[in-house]
Short mmCIF file of C-alpha atoms in Angstrom, two decimals:
data_model
loop_
_atom_site.label_atom_id
_atom_site.label_comp_id
_atom_site.label_asym_id
_atom_site.label_seq_id
_atom_site.Cartn_x
_atom_site.Cartn_y
_atom_site.Cartn_z
CA MET A 242 193.48 166.10 93.23
CA THR A 243 195.83 163.20 92.73
CA ALA A 244 198.97 163.15 90.60
CA THR A 245 197.35 161.19 87.76
CA GLU A 246 194.96 164.05 87.18
CA ALA A 247 197.59 166.59 86.41
CA SER A 248 198.03 167.97 83.02
CA ASP A 249 201.16 169.80 81.47
CA GLN A 250 199.03 171.75 79.04
CA ALA A 251 196.89 174.51 80.62
CA PRO A 252 193.88 175.24 78.56
CA THR A 253 193.58 178.69 77.24
CA SER A 254 190.60 180.93 78.29
CA MET A 255 187.75 181.09 75.81
CA ASN A 256 186.66 184.44 74.40
CA ASN A 257 183.07 185.65 74.26
CA ARG A 258 182.45 184.39 70.83
CA GLN A 259 183.71 180.92 71.60
CA ILE A 260 181.64 180.83 74.87
CA LEU A 261 178.46 181.85 72.98
CA GLN A 262 179.08 179.25 70.36
CA ALA A 263 179.51 176.54 72.96
CA MET A 264 176.46 177.83 74.89
CA SER A 265 174.24 177.37 71.79
CA GLY A 266 174.33 173.57 72.34
CA LEU A 267 173.93 173.88 76.14
CA MET A 268 170.80 176.19 75.61
CA ALA A 269 169.35 173.71 73.07
CA GLY A 270 169.88 170.85 75.53
CA MET A 271 168.36 172.83 78.47
CA PHE A 272 165.38 173.74 76.29
CA VAL A 273 164.82 170.05 75.68
CA ALA A 274 165.02 169.21 79.43
CA ILE A 275 162.49 171.88 80.37
CA LEU A 276 160.12 171.04 77.53
CA ALA A 277 160.06 167.34 78.65
CA GLY A 278 158.61 168.40 81.99
CA THR A 279 156.13 171.02 80.78
CA VAL A 280 154.85 170.07 77.40
CA VAL A 281 152.65 167.16 78.57
CA ALA A 282 150.90 169.22 81.20
CA ASN A 283 147.74 170.00 79.26
CA ALA A 284 147.97 166.78 77.12
CA LEU A 285 147.95 164.16 79.86
CA PRO A 286 144.13 163.73 80.17
CA ARG A 287 143.91 162.87 76.46
CA ILE A 288 146.97 160.59 76.61
CA ILE A 289 145.74 158.62 79.49
CA ALA A 290 142.25 158.25 77.98
CA ASP A 291 143.67 157.07 74.62
CA LEU A 292 145.91 154.48 76.20
CA GLY A 293 143.22 153.36 78.66
CA GLY A 294 145.17 154.34 81.78
CA SER A 295 143.86 154.80 85.32
CA GLN A 296 144.17 157.77 87.73
CA SER A 297 147.18 155.90 89.18
CA ALA A 298 148.79 155.72 85.73
CA TYR A 299 148.13 159.45 85.39
CA THR A 300 150.26 160.04 88.51
CA TRP A 301 153.07 157.75 87.48
CA VAL A 302 153.47 159.34 84.03
CA VAL A 303 154.18 162.56 85.87
CA THR A 304 156.17 161.15 88.81
CA SER A 305 158.37 158.73 86.89
CA GLU A 306 160.17 161.39 84.83
CA LEU A 307 160.56 163.43 88.04
CA LEU A 308 161.89 160.61 90.10
CA ALA A 309 164.42 159.52 87.44
CA MET A 310 165.67 163.18 86.97
CA THR A 311 166.03 163.99 90.65
CA ALA A 312 167.57 160.59 91.67
CA THR A 313 170.26 160.64 88.91
CA VAL A 314 171.40 164.26 89.08
CA PRO A 315 174.31 163.38 91.61
CA LEU A 316 175.40 160.55 89.48
CA TRP A 317 175.84 162.64 86.41
CA GLY A 318 177.56 165.28 88.50
CA LYS A 319 180.08 162.89 89.80
CA LEU A 320 180.65 161.27 86.35
CA SER A 321 181.44 164.80 85.03
CA ASP A 322 184.37 164.92 87.53
CA LEU A 323 185.69 161.62 86.07
CA TYR A 324 184.97 161.63 82.38
CA ASN A 325 184.65 163.92 79.39
CA LYS A 326 181.86 166.37 80.01
CA LYS A 327 180.93 166.85 76.31
CA LEU A 328 180.49 163.08 75.81
CA LEU A 329 178.29 162.80 78.90
CA LEU A 330 176.21 165.63 77.71
CA GLN A 331 175.70 163.96 74.33
CA LEU A 332 175.01 160.72 76.06
CA SER A 333 172.24 162.31 78.20
CA LEU A 334 170.71 163.90 75.02
CA GLY A 335 170.87 160.47 73.38
CA MET A 336 168.97 158.91 76.21
CA PHE A 337 166.38 161.68 75.95
CA VAL A 338 165.94 161.03 72.23
CA VAL A 339 165.38 157.41 72.82
CA GLY A 340 162.96 157.99 75.63
CA SER A 341 161.06 160.57 73.63
CA LEU A 342 160.71 158.14 70.57
CA LEU A 343 159.51 155.34 72.89
CA ALA A 344 156.97 157.70 74.42
CA GLY A 345 155.71 158.92 71.04
CA PHE A 346 155.23 155.39 69.79
CA SER A 347 153.80 153.98 72.90
CA GLN A 348 150.73 151.85 72.48
CA GLY A 349 150.37 150.99 76.19
CA ILE A 350 150.70 152.77 79.53
CA GLU A 351 153.49 150.66 80.72
CA LEU A 352 155.74 151.49 77.84
CA LEU A 353 154.89 155.22 78.26
CA ILE A 354 156.02 155.11 81.87
CA PHE A 355 159.32 153.34 81.08
CA SER A 356 159.95 155.85 78.34
CA ARG A 357 159.27 158.76 80.84
CA VAL A 358 162.03 157.21 83.07
CA MET A 359 164.35 157.28 80.20
CA GLN A 360 163.55 160.89 79.56
CA GLY A 361 163.99 161.63 83.21
CA ILE A 362 167.56 160.11 83.24
CA GLY A 363 168.43 162.17 80.30
CA ALA A 364 166.95 165.38 81.67
CA GLY A 365 168.98 164.63 84.99
CA GLY A 366 172.10 164.61 82.97
CA LEU A 367 171.25 167.93 81.12
CA THR A 368 170.19 169.70 84.40
CA ALA A 369 173.55 168.72 86.13
CA LEU A 370 175.96 168.91 83.28
CA ALA A 371 174.91 172.25 81.68
CA GLN A 372 175.80 174.24 84.76
CA VAL A 373 179.01 172.09 85.25
CA VAL A 374 180.16 172.84 81.68
CA MET A 375 179.40 176.58 82.11
CA ALA A 376 181.57 176.69 85.18
CA ALA A 377 184.40 174.79 83.32
CA ILE A 378 184.59 177.27 80.41
CA ILE A 379 183.51 180.49 82.09
CA PRO A 380 185.27 182.19 85.07
CA PRO A 381 182.83 182.96 88.04
CA ARG A 382 183.58 186.67 87.57
CA ARG A 383 182.15 186.37 84.01
CA LEU A 384 179.48 183.81 84.63
CA GLY A 385 176.76 186.18 85.84
CA LYS A 386 176.15 187.90 82.53
CA TYR A 387 175.60 184.48 80.86
CA ALA A 388 173.23 183.24 83.31
CA GLY A 389 170.58 185.58 81.96
CA ILE A 390 170.68 183.65 78.65
CA PHE A 391 169.79 180.51 80.54
CA GLY A 392 167.05 182.45 82.30
CA ALA A 393 165.57 183.23 78.96
CA VAL A 394 165.62 179.67 77.82
CA PHE A 395 164.01 178.64 81.19
CA ALA A 396 161.26 181.27 80.71
CA VAL A 397 160.52 180.29 77.14
CA GLY A 398 160.54 176.57 77.91
CA THR A 399 158.29 177.00 80.88
CA VAL A 400 155.75 179.22 79.15
CA ALA A 401 155.80 177.59 75.70
CA GLY A 402 155.67 173.99 76.95
CA PRO A 403 151.98 173.89 78.06
CA LEU A 404 150.84 176.09 75.17
CA VAL A 405 152.58 173.82 72.57
CA GLY A 406 151.28 170.68 74.27
CA GLY A 407 147.64 172.16 74.17
CA VAL A 408 148.02 173.10 70.43
CA MET A 409 149.43 169.54 69.69
CA VAL A 410 146.49 167.83 71.28
CA ASP A 411 143.90 170.07 69.70
CA THR A 412 145.36 169.78 66.13
CA SER A 413 143.79 166.78 64.40
CA TRP A 414 146.69 166.13 62.13
CA LEU A 415 149.25 166.11 64.94
CA GLY A 416 147.91 164.69 68.21
CA TRP A 417 149.49 164.06 71.59
CA ARG A 418 152.29 161.92 70.23
CA TRP A 419 153.97 165.04 68.94
CA CYS A 420 154.23 166.30 72.40
CA PHE A 421 157.04 163.73 72.70
CA PHE A 422 158.49 163.91 69.12
CA ILE A 423 158.78 167.70 69.18
CA GLY A 424 161.82 167.57 71.54
CA VAL A 425 163.80 165.09 69.29
CA PRO A 426 164.95 167.74 66.74
CA PHE A 427 166.12 170.07 69.49
CA ALA A 428 167.98 167.19 71.09
CA LEU A 429 169.62 166.14 67.83
CA LEU A 430 170.52 169.78 67.06
CA ALA A 431 172.12 170.18 70.58
CA ILE A 432 174.29 167.05 70.00
CA ALA A 433 175.51 168.50 66.64
CA LEU A 434 176.10 171.93 68.20
CA LEU A 435 178.04 170.41 71.15
CA GLN A 436 180.17 168.26 68.80
CA ARG A 437 181.07 171.36 66.65
CA THR A 438 181.47 174.13 69.28
CA LEU A 439 182.42 172.65 72.73
CA HIS A 440 186.06 171.70 73.13
CA LEU A 441 186.96 170.52 76.67
CA PRO A 442 190.29 168.69 77.44
CA THR A 443 189.97 165.50 79.32
CA VAL A 444 192.80 164.14 81.45
CA ARG A 445 192.95 160.35 81.40
CA ARG A 446 192.96 159.02 84.92
CA GLU A 447 192.31 155.96 86.80
CA VAL A 448 188.88 155.88 88.32
CA LYS A 449 186.91 153.66 90.58
CA ILE A 450 183.11 153.91 90.16
CA ASP A 451 181.16 153.67 93.41
CA TYR A 452 178.43 151.30 92.13
CA LEU A 453 177.22 150.41 95.63
CA GLY A 454 176.90 153.97 96.70
CA ALA A 455 175.07 154.87 93.47
CA PHE A 456 172.61 152.12 93.97
CA LEU A 457 171.91 153.07 97.62
CA ILE A 458 171.51 156.78 96.84
CA VAL A 459 169.09 156.07 93.98
CA ALA A 460 167.11 153.47 95.92
CA GLY A 461 166.88 155.65 99.11
CA VAL A 462 165.87 158.81 97.26
CA SER A 463 163.42 156.98 95.05
CA ALA A 464 161.73 155.40 98.11
CA ILE A 465 161.22 158.87 99.73
CA LEU A 466 160.12 160.60 96.56
CA ILE A 467 157.69 157.66 95.82
CA TRP A 468 156.33 158.19 99.28
CA THR A 469 155.83 161.94 99.04
CA SER A 470 154.43 161.57 95.57
CA LEU A 471 151.72 158.96 96.43
CA ALA A 472 151.00 159.56 100.14
CA GLY A 473 147.69 161.20 100.67
CA ASN A 474 146.51 160.03 97.11
CA GLN A 475 147.13 156.39 96.56
CA PHE A 476 147.31 155.57 100.32
CA ASP A 477 146.99 157.45 103.61
CA TRP A 478 149.84 159.39 105.14
CA ALA A 479 149.54 157.21 108.21
CA SER A 480 149.64 153.73 106.76
CA TRP A 481 151.84 150.71 106.35
CA GLN A 482 153.04 151.84 102.96
CA THR A 483 154.22 155.08 104.61
CA ALA A 484 156.18 153.07 107.23
CA VAL A 485 157.75 150.78 104.62
CA LEU A 486 158.79 153.55 102.23
CA THR A 487 160.08 156.15 104.81
CA GLY A 488 161.75 153.39 106.92
CA GLY A 489 163.30 151.67 104.03
CA GLY A 490 164.32 154.87 102.39
CA ALA A 491 166.02 156.20 105.60
CA LEU A 492 167.93 152.90 106.11
CA LEU A 493 169.17 152.97 102.40
CA LEU A 494 170.33 156.66 102.83
CA VAL A 495 172.13 155.86 106.12
CA ALA A 496 173.79 153.02 104.29
CA ALA A 497 174.66 155.20 101.45
CA VAL A 498 176.31 157.74 103.82
CA SER A 499 178.46 154.96 105.42
CA VAL A 500 179.54 153.75 101.95
CA GLU A 501 180.33 157.30 100.65
CA ALA A 502 182.49 157.99 103.75
CA ARG A 503 184.69 154.98 102.99
CA VAL A 504 185.11 154.66 99.16
CA PRO A 505 187.98 156.53 97.35
CA GLU A 506 185.67 157.99 94.67
CA PRO A 507 182.25 158.64 96.28
CA ILE A 508 179.21 159.73 94.18
CA ILE A 509 178.66 162.59 96.65
CA PRO A 510 181.87 163.53 98.33
CA LEU A 511 180.85 164.18 101.98
CA ASP A 512 184.02 166.31 102.42
CA ILE A 513 182.34 169.11 100.32
CA PHE A 514 179.95 169.59 103.20
CA ARG A 515 182.81 170.82 105.33
CA ASN A 516 182.73 173.98 103.04
CA ARG A 517 180.48 176.40 104.81
CA THR A 518 179.43 177.93 101.44
CA VAL A 519 178.30 174.57 99.94
CA THR A 520 176.45 173.50 103.01
CA LEU A 521 174.43 176.78 103.32
CA THR A 522 173.77 177.06 99.54
CA THR A 523 172.51 173.33 99.60
CA ILE A 524 170.13 174.18 102.55
CA ALA A 525 168.95 177.30 100.73
CA SER A 526 168.43 175.36 97.44
CA LEU A 527 166.33 172.74 99.25
CA LEU A 528 164.13 175.40 100.80
CA VAL A 529 163.85 177.31 97.59
CA GLY A 530 162.67 174.14 95.94
CA VAL A 531 159.97 173.60 98.62
CA ALA A 532 158.76 177.22 98.53
CA MET A 533 158.90 177.97 94.90
CA PHE A 534 158.05 174.67 93.01
CA GLY A 535 155.66 173.51 95.85
CA GLY A 536 153.73 176.75 95.65
CA THR A 537 153.66 177.71 92.03
CA VAL A 538 152.92 174.31 90.59
CA PHE A 539 149.28 174.81 91.73
CA LEU A 540 148.95 178.29 90.16
CA SER A 541 147.71 176.83 86.80
CA GLN A 542 144.95 174.86 88.61
CA TYR A 543 143.96 178.10 90.48
CA PHE A 544 143.76 179.94 87.22
CA GLN A 545 141.52 177.34 85.61
CA ILE A 546 139.25 176.44 88.64
CA ALA A 547 139.12 179.43 90.96
CA LEU A 548 139.25 182.04 88.16
CA GLY A 549 137.48 179.95 85.45
CA LYS A 550 140.07 180.38 82.72
CA SER A 551 140.97 178.08 79.81
CA PRO A 552 144.20 176.00 79.76
CA THR A 553 145.73 178.22 77.12
CA VAL A 554 144.74 181.49 79.12
CA ALA A 555 146.00 179.84 82.22
CA GLY A 556 149.39 179.22 80.58
CA LEU A 557 149.61 182.95 79.52
CA MET A 558 148.62 184.10 82.94
CA GLY A 559 151.94 182.79 84.31
CA LEU A 560 153.88 185.29 82.26
CA PRO A 561 154.36 187.95 84.93
CA MET A 562 156.27 185.58 87.21
CA ILE A 563 158.49 184.20 84.38
CA LEU A 564 159.19 187.81 83.18
CA GLY A 565 160.12 188.84 86.68
CA LEU A 566 162.43 185.84 86.98
CA LEU A 567 164.04 186.57 83.51
CA VAL A 568 164.63 190.31 84.14
CA ALA A 569 165.96 189.86 87.70
CA SER A 570 168.36 187.13 86.70
CA THR A 571 169.60 188.97 83.55
CA ILE A 572 170.13 192.35 85.20
CA ALA A 573 171.67 190.96 88.44
CA GLY A 574 174.06 188.76 86.31
CA GLN A 575 175.28 191.66 84.47
CA ILE A 576 175.94 193.76 87.59
CA ILE A 577 177.61 190.94 89.34
CA SER A 578 179.91 190.41 86.35
CA ALA A 579 180.79 194.14 86.38
CA THR A 580 181.20 194.63 90.03
CA GLY A 581 182.22 191.13 91.46
CA LYS A 582 179.68 191.54 94.36
CA TRP A 583 177.02 188.81 94.71
CA LYS A 584 175.79 188.24 98.20
CA ILE A 585 173.58 191.34 98.31
CA TYR A 586 171.56 189.80 95.43
CA LEU A 587 171.15 186.57 97.32
CA VAL A 588 169.79 188.35 100.41
CA ALA A 589 167.55 190.69 98.28
CA GLY A 590 166.26 187.50 96.51
CA GLY A 591 165.38 185.78 99.79
CA ILE A 592 163.57 188.94 101.10
CA ILE A 593 161.62 189.46 97.91
CA MET A 594 160.75 185.75 97.47
CA THR A 595 159.40 185.58 100.98
CA ALA A 596 157.44 188.87 100.39
CA GLY A 597 156.04 187.43 97.14
CA LEU A 598 154.82 184.24 98.70
CA ALA A 599 153.34 186.18 101.66
CA LEU A 600 151.38 188.43 99.16
CA LEU A 601 150.09 185.40 97.24
CA ALA A 602 148.78 184.00 100.49
CA THR A 603 146.16 186.75 100.45
CA ILE A 604 144.56 185.80 97.06
CA ASP A 605 141.13 184.27 96.55
CA ALA A 606 138.66 183.58 93.85
CA ASN A 607 137.95 187.36 93.59
CA THR A 608 141.49 188.56 93.20
CA GLY A 609 141.90 190.85 90.13
CA PHE A 610 144.46 189.82 87.50
CA GLY A 611 146.41 193.16 87.93
CA LEU A 612 147.06 192.59 91.66
CA LEU A 613 147.77 188.90 90.95
CA SER A 614 150.35 189.77 88.22
CA LEU A 615 152.16 192.07 90.66
CA TYR A 616 152.40 189.47 93.27
CA MET A 617 153.62 186.83 90.77
CA ALA A 618 156.21 189.27 89.37
CA ILE A 619 157.55 190.06 92.89
CA LEU A 620 157.94 186.24 93.49
CA GLY A 621 159.60 185.76 90.04
CA VAL A 622 162.08 188.60 90.79
CA GLY A 623 163.05 186.91 94.05
CA VAL A 624 163.56 183.54 92.56
CA GLY A 625 165.56 185.06 89.74
CA LEU A 626 167.98 186.67 92.15
CA LEU A 627 168.39 183.44 94.18
CA MET A 628 168.46 180.34 92.03
CA GLN A 629 171.35 180.83 89.68
CA ASN A 630 173.43 182.86 92.17
CA LEU A 631 173.28 180.15 94.75
CA VAL A 632 175.02 177.90 92.12
CA LEU A 633 177.53 180.66 91.35
CA ALA A 634 178.44 181.07 95.04
CA ALA A 635 179.06 177.25 95.52
CA GLN A 636 181.03 176.86 92.13
CA ASN A 637 183.28 179.81 93.19
CA ASP A 638 184.31 178.25 96.49
CA VAL A 639 185.18 174.77 95.62
CA PRO A 640 188.32 173.19 93.92
CA ALA A 641 187.91 172.67 90.18
CA ALA A 642 187.92 168.88 90.55
CA GLU A 643 184.73 169.17 92.70
CA LEU A 644 182.72 171.41 90.39
CA GLY A 645 180.64 168.59 89.08
CA ALA A 646 179.78 167.22 92.60
CA ALA A 647 179.04 170.53 94.07
CA THR A 648 176.81 171.76 91.28
CA SER A 649 174.90 168.44 91.07
CA VAL A 650 174.29 168.50 94.89
CA LEU A 651 172.66 171.83 94.63
CA SER A 652 170.48 170.85 91.65
CA PHE A 653 169.65 167.50 93.39
CA PHE A 654 168.40 169.20 96.65
CA ARG A 655 166.54 171.95 94.74
CA SER A 656 164.67 169.10 92.83
CA MET A 657 164.18 167.05 95.92
CA GLY A 658 162.65 170.07 97.70
CA GLY A 659 160.30 170.69 94.79
CA THR A 660 159.14 167.22 94.68
CA ILE A 661 158.48 167.06 98.50
CA GLY A 662 156.95 170.44 98.47
CA THR A 663 154.56 169.60 95.68
CA SER A 664 153.45 166.45 97.29
CA VAL A 665 152.90 167.81 100.71
CA LEU A 666 151.26 171.01 99.64
CA GLY A 667 149.07 169.04 97.25
CA ALA A 668 147.84 167.06 100.17
CA ILE A 669 147.18 170.42 102.03
CA LEU A 670 145.22 171.60 98.98
CA ALA A 671 143.09 168.62 98.79
CA ASN A 672 142.28 168.68 102.48
CA ARG A 673 141.42 172.44 102.44
CA VAL A 674 139.23 172.01 99.43
CA ALA A 675 137.36 169.12 101.20
CA SER A 676 137.02 171.23 104.33
CA GLU A 677 135.55 174.27 102.37
CA MET A 678 133.28 172.10 100.29
CA ALA A 679 132.00 170.38 103.38
CA LYS A 680 131.25 173.70 105.10
CA SER A 681 129.18 174.77 102.16
CA LEU A 682 127.49 171.52 101.26
CA GLY A 683 127.91 169.17 104.28
CA THR A 684 128.89 165.66 103.58
CA GLU A 685 128.00 166.01 99.90
CA GLY A 686 130.76 168.52 99.53
CA GLU A 687 133.40 165.88 100.39
CA ALA A 688 132.04 163.54 97.81
CA ALA A 689 131.93 166.36 95.28
CA GLY A 690 135.44 167.65 95.68
CA GLY A 691 137.21 166.54 98.62
CA SER A 692 137.95 162.81 98.66
CA SER A 693 138.37 162.71 94.93
CA HIS A 694 141.60 163.90 93.67
CA ALA A 695 140.26 164.55 90.17
CA VAL A 696 140.08 168.17 89.04
CA PRO A 697 136.40 169.13 88.68
CA ASP A 698 134.98 169.96 85.24
CA MET A 699 133.87 173.50 85.77
CA THR A 700 131.85 173.59 82.46
CA THR A 701 129.37 170.86 83.72
CA LEU A 702 128.60 172.44 87.18
CA PRO A 703 125.66 174.59 87.82
CA ALA A 704 126.34 178.22 88.67
CA PRO A 705 125.75 177.94 92.49
CA MET A 706 127.94 174.84 92.70
CA ARG A 707 130.64 176.48 90.41
CA GLU A 708 130.89 179.44 92.81
CA ILE A 709 131.41 177.17 95.83
CA VAL A 710 134.20 175.25 94.03
CA GLU A 711 135.88 178.43 92.86
CA ASN A 712 135.93 179.78 96.43
CA ALA A 713 137.22 176.61 97.86
CA TYR A 714 140.14 176.50 95.40
CA GLY A 715 140.86 180.08 95.84
CA LEU A 716 141.15 179.79 99.62
CA ALA A 717 143.06 176.53 99.39
CA THR A 718 145.69 178.06 97.08
CA ALA A 719 146.29 180.95 99.28
CA GLU A 720 146.90 178.49 102.12
CA LEU A 721 149.66 176.64 100.11
CA PHE A 722 151.55 179.99 99.79
CA LEU A 723 151.02 180.71 103.43
CA VAL A 724 152.54 177.38 104.27
CA ALA A 725 155.42 177.97 101.82
CA THR A 726 156.38 181.33 103.09
CA PRO A 727 158.18 180.15 106.19
CA PHE A 728 160.39 177.88 103.99
CA ALA A 729 161.33 181.08 101.94
CA ALA A 730 162.17 182.84 105.33
CA LEU A 731 164.46 179.92 106.29
CA ALA A 732 166.17 180.05 102.96
CA LEU A 733 166.81 183.83 103.62
CA LEU A 734 168.28 182.98 106.96
CA ALA A 735 170.62 180.44 105.35
CA VAL A 736 171.74 182.97 102.79
CA VAL A 737 172.49 185.65 105.39
CA PHE A 738 175.16 183.41 106.91
CA ILE A 739 177.07 182.76 103.66
CA LYS A 740 180.36 184.61 103.48
CA GLU A 741 180.95 186.60 100.47
CA LYS A 742 184.33 185.70 98.74
CA PRO A 743 185.76 187.52 95.65
CA LEU A 744 184.74 185.79 92.39
CA LYS A 745 187.50 183.92 90.71
CA THR A 746 188.75 185.21 87.34
CA THR A 747 189.80 181.82 85.89
CA SER A 748 187.58 179.13 84.43
CA GLY A 749 187.19 175.62 85.79
CA MET A 750 189.61 174.31 83.18
CA GLU A 751 192.27 176.96 84.05
CA ARG A 752 191.79 176.18 87.70
CA LEU A 753 192.16 172.46 87.11
CA ALA A 754 195.42 172.98 85.35
CA GLU A 755 196.69 175.29 88.16
CA GLU A 756 195.76 172.67 90.80
CA ALA A 757 197.60 170.03 88.73
CA LYS A 758 200.67 172.14 88.52
CA GLN A 759 200.47 172.64 92.25
CA THR A 760 200.45 168.90 92.75
CA VAL A 761 203.42 168.55 90.49
CA ALA A 762 205.22 171.29 92.49
CA ASP A 763 204.53 169.32 95.68
CA GLY A 764 206.43 166.42 94.30
CA ASP A 765 204.01 164.16 92.47
CA LYS A 766 204.68 163.05 88.87
CA PRO A 767 201.73 163.57 86.57
CA SER A 768 200.52 161.10 83.90
CA SER A 769 200.43 162.27 80.37
CA PRO A 770 197.35 164.11 79.42
CA THR A 771 194.96 162.87 76.84
CA PRO A 772 192.94 165.84 75.36
CA VAL A 773 189.50 164.88 73.94
CA SER A 774 187.57 167.58 72.07
#
């Protein structure tokens, strides 16, 4: 921290009531971000048909939001270390509102894709900033018990999104446009609640924005994510498009590292990776993203095709995993706040997540729902013990001035892992389905289910063919979890080497003031603080 960042007025610690009031806006914002990614899941076929879009457009409507969110998370995190966090949160919510309105009023597929980019940028800000603000107002020792509340919001948004989207599409007087409009009131409510309840002091300081580094990071990451999203679908994995996207992305990221190492205010401070805890939690977050998101994203498809369930029932069948995640994160958070011990829950989470994925690797089209629920609940418990506590470990071990950068780096790599895992495992799924269909039907099987990436309409298939397709998707889904299991094991290995350190009992605001006073004590003269509430 430089002298110009120091403040003479140390902020006071917030009590539980004030924290809960401030978190009301954060929770509304996070619900909006989660809803944006889940509510369109069951509505997309109708949306694309109404707007006259192609299969390629279908892919881009999904991919564009995820690309924008993942690529901009580090930028929002860095901005939170430089500017007022509340204003940035409200800006990200405002961008989400604009994107949602544009999406809801779209008359063409091009405007819809652009609006999804706007939604993704807003969601990226919410993803990064919500956890940064929590760290700023809540000491790490008390943070655990509040993480369960966010777990509940995550669970409700994840489960409710697809169900709400399906209801909107099937209700004649609403329609798919309300899948986008429904998030607007929550976003406006979050803006109002944040204005009323969140009071964070901002110290005015001279800043230099690393525009070149920001451009190189976004461009490089986008190239890699576009490749992993479209390879094996829009073009072959071994193709000139692959060479251009991977080669270009790698060169852009190498250039970004060079720039970040030299500028005074880098978007991603490379120095934070000298911190062993940050490095190991980042690696673990990347691997958790690959293992969890890459494996579980195809469960809904397994429910509908291999088990023959409706979209609504398929959404409800995911409840055991969400409940496992919610219960584990809530209970572990309470215990961590009471005892101050956190590493045992990271290790336990790694072991349980690996076991859950390994058990799910044994499923097929004939697996009973009771056994399937048990396996999903085990996976949910493991993820619940890992995800939030990885962030807690990193936030506890970095200077207050780097809370935003450290938090956003973890969120960024988790999203990156999820995107790559989803794309690669999706290609494995398609290839295994094609192989199983070919075994049963010869070359006709490839035409029926292998080379096409469209999901088969099970209601139009005769009974013998339906049984073959169900079996193919059951075996292919099990293979996805088998491939994901080693990534979870590697995440466990990374967690084992994290050194447990006592949780700090002061919030980020208080630590920032303490670091500023230390700077003054070392002989620097601070500039006058400018609090902004």
